[in-house]
CSV table of C-alpha atoms in Angstrom, one decimal:
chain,number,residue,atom,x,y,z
A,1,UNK,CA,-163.1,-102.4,65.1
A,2,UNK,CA,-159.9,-101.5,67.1
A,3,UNK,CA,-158.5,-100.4,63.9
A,4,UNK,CA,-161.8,-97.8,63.0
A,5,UNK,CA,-160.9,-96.3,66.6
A,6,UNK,CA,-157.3,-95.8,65.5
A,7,UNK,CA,-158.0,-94.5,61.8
A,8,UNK,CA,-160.5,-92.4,63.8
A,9,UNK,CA,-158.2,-90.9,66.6
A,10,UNK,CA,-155.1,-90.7,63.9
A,11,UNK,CA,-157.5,-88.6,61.6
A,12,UNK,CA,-158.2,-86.0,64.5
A,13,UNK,CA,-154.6,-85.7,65.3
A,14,UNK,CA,-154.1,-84.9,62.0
A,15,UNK,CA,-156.9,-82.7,61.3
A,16,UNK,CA,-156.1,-80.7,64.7
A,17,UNK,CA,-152.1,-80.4,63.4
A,18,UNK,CA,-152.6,-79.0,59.6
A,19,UNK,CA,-154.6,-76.3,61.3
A,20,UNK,CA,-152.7,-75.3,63.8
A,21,UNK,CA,-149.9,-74.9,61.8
A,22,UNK,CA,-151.5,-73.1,59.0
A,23,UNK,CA,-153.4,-70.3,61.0
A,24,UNK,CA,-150.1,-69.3,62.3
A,25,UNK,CA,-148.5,-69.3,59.2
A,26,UNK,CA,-150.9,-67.4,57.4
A,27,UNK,CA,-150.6,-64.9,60.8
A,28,UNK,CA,-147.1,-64.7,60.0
A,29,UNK,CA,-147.2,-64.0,56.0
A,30,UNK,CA,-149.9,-61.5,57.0
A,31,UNK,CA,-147.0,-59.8,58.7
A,32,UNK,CA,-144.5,-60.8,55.9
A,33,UNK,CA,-146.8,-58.2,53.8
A,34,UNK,CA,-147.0,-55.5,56.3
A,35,UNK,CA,-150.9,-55.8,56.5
A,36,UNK,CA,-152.7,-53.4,58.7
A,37,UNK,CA,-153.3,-54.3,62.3
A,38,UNK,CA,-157.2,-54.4,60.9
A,39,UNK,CA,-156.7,-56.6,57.7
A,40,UNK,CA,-154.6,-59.2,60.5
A,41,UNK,CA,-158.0,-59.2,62.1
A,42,UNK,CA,-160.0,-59.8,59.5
A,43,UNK,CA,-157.6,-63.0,58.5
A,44,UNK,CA,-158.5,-64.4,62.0
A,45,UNK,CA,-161.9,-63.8,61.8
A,46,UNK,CA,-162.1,-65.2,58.0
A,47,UNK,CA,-161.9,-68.7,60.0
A,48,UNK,CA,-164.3,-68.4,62.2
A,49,UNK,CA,-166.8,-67.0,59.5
A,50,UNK,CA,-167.7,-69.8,57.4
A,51,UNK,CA,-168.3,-72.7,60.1
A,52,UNK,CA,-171.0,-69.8,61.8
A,53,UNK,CA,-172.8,-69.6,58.1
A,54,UNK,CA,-172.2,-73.4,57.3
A,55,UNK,CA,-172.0,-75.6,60.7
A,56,UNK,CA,-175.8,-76.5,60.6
A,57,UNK,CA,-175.9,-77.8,57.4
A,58,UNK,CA,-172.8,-79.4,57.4
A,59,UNK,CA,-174.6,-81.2,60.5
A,60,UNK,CA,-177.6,-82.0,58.6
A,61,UNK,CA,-175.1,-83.4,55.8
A,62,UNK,CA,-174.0,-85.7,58.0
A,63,UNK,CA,-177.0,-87.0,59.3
A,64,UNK,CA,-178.4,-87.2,55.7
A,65,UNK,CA,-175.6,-88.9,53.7
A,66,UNK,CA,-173.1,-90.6,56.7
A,67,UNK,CA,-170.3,-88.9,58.7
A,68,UNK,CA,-167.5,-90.8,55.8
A,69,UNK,CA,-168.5,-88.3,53.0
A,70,UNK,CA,-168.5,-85.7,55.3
A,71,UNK,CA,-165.4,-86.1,56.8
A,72,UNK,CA,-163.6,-87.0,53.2
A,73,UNK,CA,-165.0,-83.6,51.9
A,74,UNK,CA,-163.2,-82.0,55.0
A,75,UNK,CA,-160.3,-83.5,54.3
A,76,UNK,CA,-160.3,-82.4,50.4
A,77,UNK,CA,-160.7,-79.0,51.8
A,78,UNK,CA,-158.1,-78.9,54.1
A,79,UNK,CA,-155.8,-79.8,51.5
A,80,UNK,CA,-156.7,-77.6,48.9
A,81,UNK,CA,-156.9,-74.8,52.1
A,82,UNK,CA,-152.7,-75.5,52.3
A,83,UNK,CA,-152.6,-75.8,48.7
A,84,UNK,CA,-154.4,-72.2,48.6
A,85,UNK,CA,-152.3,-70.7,51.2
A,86,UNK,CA,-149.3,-71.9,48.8
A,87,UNK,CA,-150.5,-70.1,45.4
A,88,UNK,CA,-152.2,-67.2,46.8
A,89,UNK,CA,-149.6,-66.0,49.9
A,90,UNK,CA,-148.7,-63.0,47.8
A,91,UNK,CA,-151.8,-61.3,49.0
A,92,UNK,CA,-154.1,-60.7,51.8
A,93,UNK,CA,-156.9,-61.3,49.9
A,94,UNK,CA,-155.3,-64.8,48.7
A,95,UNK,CA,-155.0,-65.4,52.8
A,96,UNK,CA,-158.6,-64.6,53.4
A,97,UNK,CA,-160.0,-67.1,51.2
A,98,UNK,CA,-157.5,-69.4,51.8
A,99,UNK,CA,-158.3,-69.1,55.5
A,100,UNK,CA,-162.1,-69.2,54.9
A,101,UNK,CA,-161.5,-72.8,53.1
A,102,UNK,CA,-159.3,-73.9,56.0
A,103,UNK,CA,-162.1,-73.5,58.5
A,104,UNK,CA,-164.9,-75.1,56.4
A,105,UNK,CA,-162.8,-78.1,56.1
A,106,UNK,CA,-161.8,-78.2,59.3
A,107,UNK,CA,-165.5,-77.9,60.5
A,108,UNK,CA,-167.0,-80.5,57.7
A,109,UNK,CA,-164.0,-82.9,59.7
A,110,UNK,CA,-164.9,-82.4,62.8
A,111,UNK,CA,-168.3,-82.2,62.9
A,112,UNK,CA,-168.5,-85.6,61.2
A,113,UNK,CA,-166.1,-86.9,63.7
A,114,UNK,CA,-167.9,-86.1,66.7
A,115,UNK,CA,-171.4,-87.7,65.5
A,116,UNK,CA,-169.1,-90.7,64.5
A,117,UNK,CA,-167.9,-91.2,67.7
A,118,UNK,CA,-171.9,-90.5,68.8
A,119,UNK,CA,-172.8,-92.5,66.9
A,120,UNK,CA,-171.0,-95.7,67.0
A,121,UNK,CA,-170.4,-95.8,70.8
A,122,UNK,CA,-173.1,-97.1,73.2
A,123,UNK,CA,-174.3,-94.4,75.6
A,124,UNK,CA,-172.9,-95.8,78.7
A,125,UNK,CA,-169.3,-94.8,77.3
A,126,UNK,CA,-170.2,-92.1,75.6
A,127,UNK,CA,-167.5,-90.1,78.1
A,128,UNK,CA,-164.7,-92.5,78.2
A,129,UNK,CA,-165.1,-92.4,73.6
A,130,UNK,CA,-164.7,-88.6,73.7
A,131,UNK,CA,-162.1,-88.3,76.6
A,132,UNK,CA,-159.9,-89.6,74.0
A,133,UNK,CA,-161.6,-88.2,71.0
A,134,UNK,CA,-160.4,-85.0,72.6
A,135,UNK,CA,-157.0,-85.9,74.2
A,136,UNK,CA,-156.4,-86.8,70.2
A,137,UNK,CA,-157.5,-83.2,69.4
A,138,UNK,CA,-155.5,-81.9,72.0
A,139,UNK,CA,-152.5,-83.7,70.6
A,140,UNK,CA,-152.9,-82.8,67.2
A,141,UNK,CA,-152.9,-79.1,68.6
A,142,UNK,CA,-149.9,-79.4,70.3
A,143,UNK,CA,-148.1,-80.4,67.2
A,144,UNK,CA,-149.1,-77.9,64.8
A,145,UNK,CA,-146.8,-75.3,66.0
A,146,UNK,CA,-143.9,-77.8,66.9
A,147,UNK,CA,-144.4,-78.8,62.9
A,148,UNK,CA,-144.1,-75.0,62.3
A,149,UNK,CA,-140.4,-75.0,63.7
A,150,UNK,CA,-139.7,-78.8,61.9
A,151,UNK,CA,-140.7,-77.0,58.6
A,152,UNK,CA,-140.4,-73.0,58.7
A,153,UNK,CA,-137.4,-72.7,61.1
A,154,UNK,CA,-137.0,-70.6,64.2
A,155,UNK,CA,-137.0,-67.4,63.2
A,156,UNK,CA,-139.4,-64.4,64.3
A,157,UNK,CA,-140.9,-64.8,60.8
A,158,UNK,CA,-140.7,-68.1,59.9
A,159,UNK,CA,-140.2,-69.2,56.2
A,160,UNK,CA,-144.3,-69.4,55.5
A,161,UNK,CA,-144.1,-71.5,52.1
A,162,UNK,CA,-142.0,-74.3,53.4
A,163,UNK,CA,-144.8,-74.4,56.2
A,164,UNK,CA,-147.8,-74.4,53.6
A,165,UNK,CA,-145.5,-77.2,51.6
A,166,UNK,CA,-145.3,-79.5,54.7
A,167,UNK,CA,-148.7,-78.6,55.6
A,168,UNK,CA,-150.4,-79.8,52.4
A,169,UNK,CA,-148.5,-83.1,52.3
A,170,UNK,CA,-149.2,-84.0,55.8
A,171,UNK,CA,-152.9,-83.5,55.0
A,172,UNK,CA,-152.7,-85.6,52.1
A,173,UNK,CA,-153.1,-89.2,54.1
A,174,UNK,CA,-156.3,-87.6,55.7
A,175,UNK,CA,-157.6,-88.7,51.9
A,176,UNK,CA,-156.9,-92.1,52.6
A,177,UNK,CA,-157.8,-92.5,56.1
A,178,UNK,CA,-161.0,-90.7,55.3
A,179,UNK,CA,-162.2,-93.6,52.9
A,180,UNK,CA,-161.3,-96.1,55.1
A,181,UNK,CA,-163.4,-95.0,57.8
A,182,UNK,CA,-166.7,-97.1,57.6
A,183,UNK,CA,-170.0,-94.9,58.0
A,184,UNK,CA,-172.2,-95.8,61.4
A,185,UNK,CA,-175.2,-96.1,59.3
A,186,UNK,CA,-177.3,-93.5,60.6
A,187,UNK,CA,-178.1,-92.1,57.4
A,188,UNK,CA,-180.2,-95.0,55.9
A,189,UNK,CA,-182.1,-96.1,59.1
A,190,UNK,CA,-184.3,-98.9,58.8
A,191,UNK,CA,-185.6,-100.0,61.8
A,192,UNK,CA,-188.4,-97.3,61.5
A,193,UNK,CA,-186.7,-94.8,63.8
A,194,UNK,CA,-187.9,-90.9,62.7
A,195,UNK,CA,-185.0,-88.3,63.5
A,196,UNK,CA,-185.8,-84.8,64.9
A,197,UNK,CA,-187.2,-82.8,62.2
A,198,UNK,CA,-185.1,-79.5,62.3
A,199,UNK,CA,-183.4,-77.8,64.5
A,200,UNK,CA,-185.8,-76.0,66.2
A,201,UNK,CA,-187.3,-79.7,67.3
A,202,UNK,CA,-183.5,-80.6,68.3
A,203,UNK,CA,-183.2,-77.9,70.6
A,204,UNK,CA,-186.2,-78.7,72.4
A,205,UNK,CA,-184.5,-82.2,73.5
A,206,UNK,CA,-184.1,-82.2,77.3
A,207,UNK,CA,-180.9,-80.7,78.2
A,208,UNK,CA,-179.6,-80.0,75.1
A,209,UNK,CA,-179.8,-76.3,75.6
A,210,UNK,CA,-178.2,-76.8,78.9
A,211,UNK,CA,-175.8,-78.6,77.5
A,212,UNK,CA,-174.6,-75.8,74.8
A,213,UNK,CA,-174.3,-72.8,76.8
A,214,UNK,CA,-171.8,-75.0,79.2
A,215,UNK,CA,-170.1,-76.1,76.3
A,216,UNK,CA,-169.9,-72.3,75.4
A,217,UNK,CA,-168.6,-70.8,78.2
A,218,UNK,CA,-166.3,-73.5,79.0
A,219,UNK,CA,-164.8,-73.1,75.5
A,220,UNK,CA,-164.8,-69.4,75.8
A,221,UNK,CA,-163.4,-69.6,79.7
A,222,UNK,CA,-160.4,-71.3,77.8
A,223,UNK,CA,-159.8,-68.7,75.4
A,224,UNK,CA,-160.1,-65.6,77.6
A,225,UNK,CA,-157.3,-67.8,79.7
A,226,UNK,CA,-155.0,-68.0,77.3
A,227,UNK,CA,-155.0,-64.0,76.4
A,228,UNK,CA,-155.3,-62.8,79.8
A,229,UNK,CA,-153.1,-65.0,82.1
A,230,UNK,CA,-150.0,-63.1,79.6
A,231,UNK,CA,-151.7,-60.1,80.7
A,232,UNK,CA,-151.8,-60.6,84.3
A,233,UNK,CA,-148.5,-61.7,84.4
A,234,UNK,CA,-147.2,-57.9,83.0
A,235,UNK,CA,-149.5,-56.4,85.1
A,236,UNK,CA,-148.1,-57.9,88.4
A,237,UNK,CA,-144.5,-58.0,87.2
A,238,UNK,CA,-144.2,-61.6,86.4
A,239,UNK,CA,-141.8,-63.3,83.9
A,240,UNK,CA,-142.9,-64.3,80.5
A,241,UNK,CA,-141.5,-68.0,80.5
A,242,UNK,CA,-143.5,-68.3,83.6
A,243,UNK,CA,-146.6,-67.2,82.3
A,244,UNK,CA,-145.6,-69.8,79.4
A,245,UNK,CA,-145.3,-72.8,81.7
A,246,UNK,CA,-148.5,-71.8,83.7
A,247,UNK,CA,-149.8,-72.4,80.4
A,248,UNK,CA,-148.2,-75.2,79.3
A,249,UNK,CA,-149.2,-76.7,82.7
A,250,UNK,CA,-152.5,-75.9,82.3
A,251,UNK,CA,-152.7,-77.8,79.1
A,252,UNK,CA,-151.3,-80.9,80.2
A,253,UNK,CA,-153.6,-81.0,83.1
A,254,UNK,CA,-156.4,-80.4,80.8
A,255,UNK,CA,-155.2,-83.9,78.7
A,256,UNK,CA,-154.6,-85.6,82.3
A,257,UNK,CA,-158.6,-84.6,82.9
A,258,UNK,CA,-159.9,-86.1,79.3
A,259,UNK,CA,-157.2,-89.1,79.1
A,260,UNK,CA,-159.0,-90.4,82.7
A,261,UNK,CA,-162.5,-88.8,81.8
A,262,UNK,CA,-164.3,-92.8,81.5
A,263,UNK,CA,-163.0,-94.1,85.0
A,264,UNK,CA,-163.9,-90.3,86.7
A,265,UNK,CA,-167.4,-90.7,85.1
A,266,UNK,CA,-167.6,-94.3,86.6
A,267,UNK,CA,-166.1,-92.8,90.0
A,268,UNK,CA,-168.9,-89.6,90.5
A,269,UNK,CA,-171.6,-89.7,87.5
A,270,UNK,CA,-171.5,-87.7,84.4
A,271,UNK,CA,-174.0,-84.5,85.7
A,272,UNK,CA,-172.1,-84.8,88.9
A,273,UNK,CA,-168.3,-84.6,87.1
A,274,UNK,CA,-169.9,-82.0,85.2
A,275,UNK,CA,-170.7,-79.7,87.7
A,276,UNK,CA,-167.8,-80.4,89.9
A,277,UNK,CA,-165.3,-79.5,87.7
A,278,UNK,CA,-167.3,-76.6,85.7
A,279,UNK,CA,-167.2,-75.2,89.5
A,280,UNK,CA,-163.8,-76.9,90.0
A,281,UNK,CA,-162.4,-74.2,87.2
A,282,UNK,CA,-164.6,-71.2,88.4
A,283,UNK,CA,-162.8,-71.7,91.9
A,284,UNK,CA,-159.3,-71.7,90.1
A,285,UNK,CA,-159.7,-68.7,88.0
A,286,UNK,CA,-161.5,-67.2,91.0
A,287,UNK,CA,-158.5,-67.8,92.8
A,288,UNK,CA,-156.0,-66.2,90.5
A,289,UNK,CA,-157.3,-62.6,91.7
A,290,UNK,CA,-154.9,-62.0,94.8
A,291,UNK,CA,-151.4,-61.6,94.4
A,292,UNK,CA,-149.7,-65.4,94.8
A,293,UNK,CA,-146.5,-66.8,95.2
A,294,UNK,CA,-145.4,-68.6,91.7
A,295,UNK,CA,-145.9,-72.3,93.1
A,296,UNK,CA,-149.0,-71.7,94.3
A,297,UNK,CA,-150.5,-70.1,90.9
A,298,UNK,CA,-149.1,-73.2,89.4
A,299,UNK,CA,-151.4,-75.3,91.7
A,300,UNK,CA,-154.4,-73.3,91.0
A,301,UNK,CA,-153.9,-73.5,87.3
A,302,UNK,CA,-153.4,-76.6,87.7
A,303,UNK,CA,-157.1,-76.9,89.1
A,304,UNK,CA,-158.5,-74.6,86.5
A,305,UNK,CA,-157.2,-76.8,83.7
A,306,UNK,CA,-158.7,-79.9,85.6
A,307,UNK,CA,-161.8,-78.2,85.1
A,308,UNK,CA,-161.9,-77.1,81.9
A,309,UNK,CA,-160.3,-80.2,80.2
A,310,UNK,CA,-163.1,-82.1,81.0
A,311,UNK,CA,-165.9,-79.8,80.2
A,312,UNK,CA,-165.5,-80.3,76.2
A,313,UNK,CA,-166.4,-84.2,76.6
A,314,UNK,CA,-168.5,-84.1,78.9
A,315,UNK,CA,-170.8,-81.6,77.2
A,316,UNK,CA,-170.2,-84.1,73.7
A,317,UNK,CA,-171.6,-87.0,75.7
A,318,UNK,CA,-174.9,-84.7,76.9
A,319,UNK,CA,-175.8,-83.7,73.1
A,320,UNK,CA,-175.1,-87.1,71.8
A,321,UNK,CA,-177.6,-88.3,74.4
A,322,UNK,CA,-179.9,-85.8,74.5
A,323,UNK,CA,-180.3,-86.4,70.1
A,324,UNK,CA,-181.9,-89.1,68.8
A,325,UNK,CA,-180.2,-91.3,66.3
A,326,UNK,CA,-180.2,-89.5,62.7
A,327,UNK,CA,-179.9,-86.4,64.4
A,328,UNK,CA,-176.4,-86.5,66.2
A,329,UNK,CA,-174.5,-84.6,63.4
A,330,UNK,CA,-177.0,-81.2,63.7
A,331,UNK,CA,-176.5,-81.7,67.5
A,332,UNK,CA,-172.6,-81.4,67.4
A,333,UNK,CA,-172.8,-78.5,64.6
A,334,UNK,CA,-175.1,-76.8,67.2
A,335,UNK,CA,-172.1,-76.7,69.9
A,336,UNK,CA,-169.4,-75.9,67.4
A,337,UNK,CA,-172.2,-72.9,66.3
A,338,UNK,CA,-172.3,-71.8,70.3
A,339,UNK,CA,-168.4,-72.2,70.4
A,340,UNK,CA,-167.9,-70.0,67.7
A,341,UNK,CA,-170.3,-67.5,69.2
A,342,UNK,CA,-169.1,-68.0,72.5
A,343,UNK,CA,-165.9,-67.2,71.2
A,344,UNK,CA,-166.4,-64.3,69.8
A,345,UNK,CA,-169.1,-62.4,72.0
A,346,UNK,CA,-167.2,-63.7,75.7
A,347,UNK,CA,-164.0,-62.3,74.6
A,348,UNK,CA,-165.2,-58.9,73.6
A,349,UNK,CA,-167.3,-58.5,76.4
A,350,UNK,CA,-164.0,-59.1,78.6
A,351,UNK,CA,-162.1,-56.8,76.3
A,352,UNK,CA,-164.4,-53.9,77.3
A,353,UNK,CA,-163.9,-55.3,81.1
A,354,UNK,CA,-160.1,-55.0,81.1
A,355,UNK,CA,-160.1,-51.1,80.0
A,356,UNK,CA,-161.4,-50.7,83.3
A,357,UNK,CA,-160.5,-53.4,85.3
A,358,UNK,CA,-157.6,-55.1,84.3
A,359,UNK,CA,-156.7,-58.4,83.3
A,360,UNK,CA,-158.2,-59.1,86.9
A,361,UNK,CA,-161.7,-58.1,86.3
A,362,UNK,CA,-161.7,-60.3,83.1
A,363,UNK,CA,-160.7,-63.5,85.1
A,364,UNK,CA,-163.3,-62.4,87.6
A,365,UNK,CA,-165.9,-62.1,85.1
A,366,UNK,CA,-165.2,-65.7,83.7
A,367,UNK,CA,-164.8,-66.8,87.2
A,368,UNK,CA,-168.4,-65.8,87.9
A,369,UNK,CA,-169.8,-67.3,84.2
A,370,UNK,CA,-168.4,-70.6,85.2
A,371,UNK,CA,-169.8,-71.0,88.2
A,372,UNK,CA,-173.8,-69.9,86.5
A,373,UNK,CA,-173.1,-72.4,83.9
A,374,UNK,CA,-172.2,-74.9,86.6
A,375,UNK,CA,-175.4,-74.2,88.3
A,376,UNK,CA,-177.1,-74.5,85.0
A,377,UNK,CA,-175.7,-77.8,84.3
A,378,UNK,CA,-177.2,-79.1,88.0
A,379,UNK,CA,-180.6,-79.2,85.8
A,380,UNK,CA,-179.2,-82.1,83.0
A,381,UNK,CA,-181.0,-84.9,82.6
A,382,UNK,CA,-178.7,-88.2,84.2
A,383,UNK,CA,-177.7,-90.5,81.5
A,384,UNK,CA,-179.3,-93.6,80.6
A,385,UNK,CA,-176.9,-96.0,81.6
A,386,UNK,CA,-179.2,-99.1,80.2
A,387,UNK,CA,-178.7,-97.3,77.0
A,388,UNK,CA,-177.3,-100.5,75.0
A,389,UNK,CA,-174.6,-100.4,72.0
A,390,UNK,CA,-176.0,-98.9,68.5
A,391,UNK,CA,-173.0,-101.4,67.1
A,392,UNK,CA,-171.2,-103.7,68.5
A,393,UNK,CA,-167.7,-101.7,69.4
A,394,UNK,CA,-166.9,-98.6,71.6
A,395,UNK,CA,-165.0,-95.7,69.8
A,396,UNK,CA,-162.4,-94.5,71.8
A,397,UNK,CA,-161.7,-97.7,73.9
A,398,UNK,CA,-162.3,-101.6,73.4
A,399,UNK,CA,-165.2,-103.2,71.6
A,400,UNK,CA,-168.0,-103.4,74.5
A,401,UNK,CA,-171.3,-105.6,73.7
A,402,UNK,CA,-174.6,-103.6,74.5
């Protein structure tokens, strides 16, 4: 079952890397056309649209016909999203809809992904399976734009259709791995096990509401980082290549935090981790208000991306929990609905924020969300660490017996 770990984790990577280097691309033949300021908008949004319309069914596809279908539709998508981006570049319409197909593939992917790894791992390492389920994501991410330089050049705009080439044939194997990955079995149960009837049931699951809204702020604490850091750093003066390897180092400390997320978990308890490094982040951002020397704002982002590395997984392990078996795949499309939200409604609240109070005031605001959410997340359930194996393997480390 080693090798179902490694199809698995290769598959993210991948999955993570085609789309991060095609929603740059597309960014950049937006600009190739000279589209409005408002149109480039709407091609960023156009992702984020379908998985809000579609994430909850693509859940309950999962759990009805086995994360392998799922994720194989994904991957057809993904494909025929670079495929897409290929024929119809010439407008921004063409973009739109490519865009549109990119993010329901890359939702159908990863949606099934997650309730595989819920599903085939034994609750007890439930944290150590997605630690590396999501230092794999984080990987792929890193990639995408280092594939954009391999295959588009380095130039401001980058040659867009050798990018969409390279990006449709390195999503091509995700075809292959995606049929080789074997389905947990979740969605044929015959052991006389009932899922949670609908959503509204799911959400009533102890925890699991909890659970989200971390999950959402965390996410959107992570995005509101990346934009306003820049922006702090021209406020107060400060070089763009440092601002860059803030970043940078806040990225690699957030794939330190998942890489080592099991033996943490074994070290302080899941609800405890949780809250300590929810609070751990909130105390960094917090700490980025006053004026500091440039090594210490490298030690405090440090400490923030500690923090906020973790709280992906750790959230992942609480709904996968808190759902019963059969039900795992609405219970990821839940936080992936959330993120989205999160995503869009945190930022624009903290865009309305900064007209008045500076990139400061944003971080401040975040700064005070993360610490609520890490008082929220004080009220989880513990985990069931009697919880034995649903199959005889671990995802995301080596087979474990029940």
């Amino acid at each position: 079952m080693r090798a179902q770990t490694g199809l698995l984790l290769a598959h993210t990577v991948v999955v993570q890397a085609v789309t991060f280097m095609l929603r740059p691309a597309s960014a950049y033949q937006a600009l190739a056309l000279d589209v409005p300021g408002t149109w480039l908008g709407l091609l960023g949004a156009s992702f984020a649209v379908a998985p809000l319309a579609l994430a909850v069914p693509a859940g309950h596809a999962v759990d009805r016909y086995g994360e392998r279908r799922v994720v194989l539709a994904g991957s057809v998508l993904l494909a025929t999203a670079g495929l897409g981006f290929l024929l119809f570049a010439g407008s921004i319409g063409g973009l739109v809809l490519a865009s549109m197909v990119l993010g329901t593939g890359h939702l159908c992917a990863v949606v099934a992904q997650q309730a595989l790894v819920a599903n085939r791992t034994p609750a007890h390492r439930y944290d150590s399976a997605f630690g590396y389920y999501t230092f794999a994501a984080s990987i792929g991410q890193a990639l995408g734009p280092g594939l954009i330089v391999a295959f588009g050049g380095d130039q401001p705009i980058p040659d867009t259709r050798a990018i969409f080439v390279g990006a449709t044939v390195v999503a091509l194997p995700l075809l292959v791995t995606s049929a080789l990955l074997r389905p947990s079995g979740h969605h044929h149960r015959t052991d006389g096990e009932r899922p949670v009837g609908g959503v509204r049931d799911l959400l009533r699951q102890p925890g699991l509401r909890r659970a989200l809204l971390v999950s959402c702020v965390v996410l959107a604490a992570v995005d509101v980082t990346l934009v306003y850091l820049p922006a702090l750093g021209m406020e107060r003066g400060i070089a763009a290549g440092s601002i860059g390897v803030l970043l940078a180092l806040r990225a690699v400390a957030s794939m330190v935090s998942r890489l080592l997320l099991g033996r943490l978990v074994a070290a302080f308890g899941r609800r405890t981790l949780l809250v300590g490094t929810v609070a751990l982040s909130a105390v960094g951002l917090g700490l980025l208000l006053p004026p500091l020397p440039s090594w210490a704002m490298a030690v405090v982002v440090v400490v923030a991306g500690l923090g906020l590395g973790a709280g992906q997984p750790l959230t992942m392990s609480f709904l996968a929990e808190a759902a019963p078996p059969g039900s795992r795949g609405r219970a990821m499309s839940l936080r992936l609905t959330g993120n989205r939200l999160g995503q869009v409604l945190i930022p624009s609240v903290a865009g309305l924020l900064a007209a008045g109070a500076g990139a400061a005031g944003v971080l401040a605001f975040m700064a005070a969300g993360l610490a609520g959410v890490a008082m929220a997340a004080t009220g989880l359930p513990l985990p069931r660490r009697d919880t034995p194996a649903v199959v005889p393997t671990a995802t995301g480390g080596p087979p474990t017996s029940g």
